[in-house]
CSV table of N, CA and C in Angstrom, one decimal:
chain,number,residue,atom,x,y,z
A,178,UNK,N,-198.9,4.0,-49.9
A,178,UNK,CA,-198.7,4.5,-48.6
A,178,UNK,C,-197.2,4.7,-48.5
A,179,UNK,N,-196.7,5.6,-47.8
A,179,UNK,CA,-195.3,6.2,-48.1
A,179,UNK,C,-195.0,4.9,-46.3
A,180,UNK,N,-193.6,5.1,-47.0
A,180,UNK,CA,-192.6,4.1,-46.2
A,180,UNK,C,-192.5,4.7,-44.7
A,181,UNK,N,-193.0,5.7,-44.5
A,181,UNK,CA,-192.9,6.5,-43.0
A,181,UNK,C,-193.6,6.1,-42.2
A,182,UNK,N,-195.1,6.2,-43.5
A,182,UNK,CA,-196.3,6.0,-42.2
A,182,UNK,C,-196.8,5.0,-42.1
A,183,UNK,N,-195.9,4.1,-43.3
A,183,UNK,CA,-196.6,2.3,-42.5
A,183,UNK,C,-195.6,2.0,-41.7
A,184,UNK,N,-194.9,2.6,-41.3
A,184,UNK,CA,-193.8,2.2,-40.2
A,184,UNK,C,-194.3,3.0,-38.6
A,185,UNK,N,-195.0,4.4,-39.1
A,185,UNK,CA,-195.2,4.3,-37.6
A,185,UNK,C,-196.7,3.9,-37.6
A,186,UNK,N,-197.7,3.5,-38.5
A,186,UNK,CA,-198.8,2.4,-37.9
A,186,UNK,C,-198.6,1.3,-37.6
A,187,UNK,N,-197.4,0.5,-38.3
A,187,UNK,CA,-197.0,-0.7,-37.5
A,187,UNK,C,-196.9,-0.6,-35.6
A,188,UNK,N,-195.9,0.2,-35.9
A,188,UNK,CA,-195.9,0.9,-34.1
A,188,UNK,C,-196.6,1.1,-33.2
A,189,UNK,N,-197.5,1.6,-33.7
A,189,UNK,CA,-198.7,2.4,-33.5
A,189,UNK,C,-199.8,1.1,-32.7
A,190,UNK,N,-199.9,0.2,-33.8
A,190,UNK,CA,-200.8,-1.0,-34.0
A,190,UNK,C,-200.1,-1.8,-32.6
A,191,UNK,N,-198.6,-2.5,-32.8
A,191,UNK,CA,-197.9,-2.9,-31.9
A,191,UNK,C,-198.1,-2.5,-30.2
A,192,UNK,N,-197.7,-1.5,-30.4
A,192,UNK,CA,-197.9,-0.8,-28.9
A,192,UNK,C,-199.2,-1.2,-28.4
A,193,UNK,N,-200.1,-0.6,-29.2
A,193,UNK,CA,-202.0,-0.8,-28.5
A,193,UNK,C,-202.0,-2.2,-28.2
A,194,UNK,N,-201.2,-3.5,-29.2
A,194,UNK,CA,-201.8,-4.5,-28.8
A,194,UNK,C,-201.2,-5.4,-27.7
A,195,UNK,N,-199.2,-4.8,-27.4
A,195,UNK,CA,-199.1,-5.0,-26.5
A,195,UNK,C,-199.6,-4.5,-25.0
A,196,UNK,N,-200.1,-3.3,-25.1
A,196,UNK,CA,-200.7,-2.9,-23.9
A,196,UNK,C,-201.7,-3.7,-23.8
A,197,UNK,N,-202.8,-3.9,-24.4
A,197,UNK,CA,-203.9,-4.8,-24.2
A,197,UNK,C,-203.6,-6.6,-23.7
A,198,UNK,N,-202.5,-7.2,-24.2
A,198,UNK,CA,-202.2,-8.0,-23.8
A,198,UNK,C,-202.3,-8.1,-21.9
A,199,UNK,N,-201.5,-7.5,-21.2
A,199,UNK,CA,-201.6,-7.4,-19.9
A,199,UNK,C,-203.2,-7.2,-19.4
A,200,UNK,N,-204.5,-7.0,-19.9
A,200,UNK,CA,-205.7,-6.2,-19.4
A,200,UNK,C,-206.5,-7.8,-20.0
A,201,UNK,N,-206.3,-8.4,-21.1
A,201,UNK,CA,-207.1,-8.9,-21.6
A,201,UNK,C,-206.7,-10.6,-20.9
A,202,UNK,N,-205.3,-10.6,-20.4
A,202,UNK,CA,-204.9,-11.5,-19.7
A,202,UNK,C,-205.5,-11.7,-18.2
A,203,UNK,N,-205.2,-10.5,-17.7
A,203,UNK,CA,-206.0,-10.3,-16.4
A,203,UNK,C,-207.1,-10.7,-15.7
A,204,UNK,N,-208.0,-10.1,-17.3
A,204,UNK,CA,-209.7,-10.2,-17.3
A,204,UNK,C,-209.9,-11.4,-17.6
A,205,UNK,N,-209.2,-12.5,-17.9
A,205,UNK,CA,-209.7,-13.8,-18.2
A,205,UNK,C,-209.2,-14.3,-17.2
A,206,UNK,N,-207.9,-14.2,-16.1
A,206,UNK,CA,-207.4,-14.9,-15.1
A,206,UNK,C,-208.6,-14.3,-13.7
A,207,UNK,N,-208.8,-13.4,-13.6
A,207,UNK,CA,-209.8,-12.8,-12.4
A,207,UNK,C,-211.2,-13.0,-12.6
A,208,UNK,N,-211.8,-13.5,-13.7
A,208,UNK,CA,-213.0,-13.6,-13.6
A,208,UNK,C,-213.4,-14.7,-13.0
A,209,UNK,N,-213.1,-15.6,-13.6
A,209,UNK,CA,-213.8,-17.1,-12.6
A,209,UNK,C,-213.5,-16.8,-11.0
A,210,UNK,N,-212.2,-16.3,-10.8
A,210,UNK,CA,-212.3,-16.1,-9.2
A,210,UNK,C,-213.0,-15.0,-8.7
A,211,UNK,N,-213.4,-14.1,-9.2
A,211,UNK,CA,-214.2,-13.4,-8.5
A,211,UNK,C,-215.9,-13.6,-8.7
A,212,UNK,N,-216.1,-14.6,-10.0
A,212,UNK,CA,-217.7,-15.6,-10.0
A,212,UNK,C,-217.4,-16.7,-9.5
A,213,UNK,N,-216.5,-17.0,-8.4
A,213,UNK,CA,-216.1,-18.7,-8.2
A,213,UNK,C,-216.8,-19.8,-9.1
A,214,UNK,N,-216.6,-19.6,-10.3
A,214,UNK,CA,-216.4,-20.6,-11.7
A,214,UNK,C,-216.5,-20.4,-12.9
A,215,UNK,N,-216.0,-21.1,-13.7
A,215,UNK,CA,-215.7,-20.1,-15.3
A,215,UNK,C,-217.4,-19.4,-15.8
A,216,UNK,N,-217.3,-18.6,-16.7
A,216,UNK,CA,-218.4,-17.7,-17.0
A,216,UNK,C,-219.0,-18.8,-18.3
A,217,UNK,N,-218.5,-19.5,-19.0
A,217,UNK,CA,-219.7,-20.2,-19.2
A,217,UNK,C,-219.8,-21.5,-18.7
A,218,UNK,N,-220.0,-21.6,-17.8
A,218,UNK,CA,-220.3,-23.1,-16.8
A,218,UNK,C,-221.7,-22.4,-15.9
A,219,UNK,N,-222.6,-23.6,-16.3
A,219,UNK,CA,-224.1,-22.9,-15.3
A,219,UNK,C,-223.9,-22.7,-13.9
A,220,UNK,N,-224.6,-21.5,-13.5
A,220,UNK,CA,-224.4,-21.1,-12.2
A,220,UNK,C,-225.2,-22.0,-11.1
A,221,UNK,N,-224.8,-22.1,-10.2
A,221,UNK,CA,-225.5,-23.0,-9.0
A,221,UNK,C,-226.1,-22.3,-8.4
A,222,UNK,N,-227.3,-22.2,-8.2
A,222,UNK,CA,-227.9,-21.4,-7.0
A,222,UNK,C,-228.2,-21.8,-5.5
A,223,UNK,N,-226.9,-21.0,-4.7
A,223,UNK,CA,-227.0,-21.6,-3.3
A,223,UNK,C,-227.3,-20.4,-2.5
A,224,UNK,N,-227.2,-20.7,-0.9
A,224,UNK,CA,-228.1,-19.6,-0.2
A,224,UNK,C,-226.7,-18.4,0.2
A,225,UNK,N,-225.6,-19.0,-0.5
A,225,UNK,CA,-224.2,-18.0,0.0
A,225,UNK,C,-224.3,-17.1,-1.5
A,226,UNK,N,-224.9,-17.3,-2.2
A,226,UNK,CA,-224.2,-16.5,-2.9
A,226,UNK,C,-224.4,-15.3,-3.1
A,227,UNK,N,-223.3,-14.7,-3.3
A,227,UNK,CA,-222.6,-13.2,-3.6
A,227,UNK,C,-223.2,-12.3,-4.7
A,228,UNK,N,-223.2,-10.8,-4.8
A,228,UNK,CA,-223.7,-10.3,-5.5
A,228,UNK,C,-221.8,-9.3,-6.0
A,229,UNK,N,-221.7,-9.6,-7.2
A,229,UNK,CA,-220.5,-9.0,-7.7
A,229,UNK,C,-219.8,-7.3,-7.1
A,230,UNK,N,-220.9,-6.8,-6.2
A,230,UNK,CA,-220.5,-5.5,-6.0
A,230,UNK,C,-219.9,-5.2,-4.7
């Protein structure tokens, strides 16, 4: 592979996984609060509860 284009897939690679960092951080800080409790912890069934939509 010529010295060009593993330099701009590096970049390439870099970029995508820094943008994903911010989305995949997100989606793991917002989920338990919008299921009020982590996703695998058994759900309680009480008479409040909410439907995600």
């Amino acid at each position: 592979m010529q010295a060009d284009l593993r330099q701009l897939l590096a970049r390439l690679i870099g970029t995508i996984a820094l943008a994903l960092v911010p989305v995949v951080f997100t989606s793991f800080v917002t989920m338990p609060l919008s299921l009020s409790r982590h996703p695998g912890e058994a759900s309680q069934l009480n008479t409040t509860a909410r439907h995600m939509t």
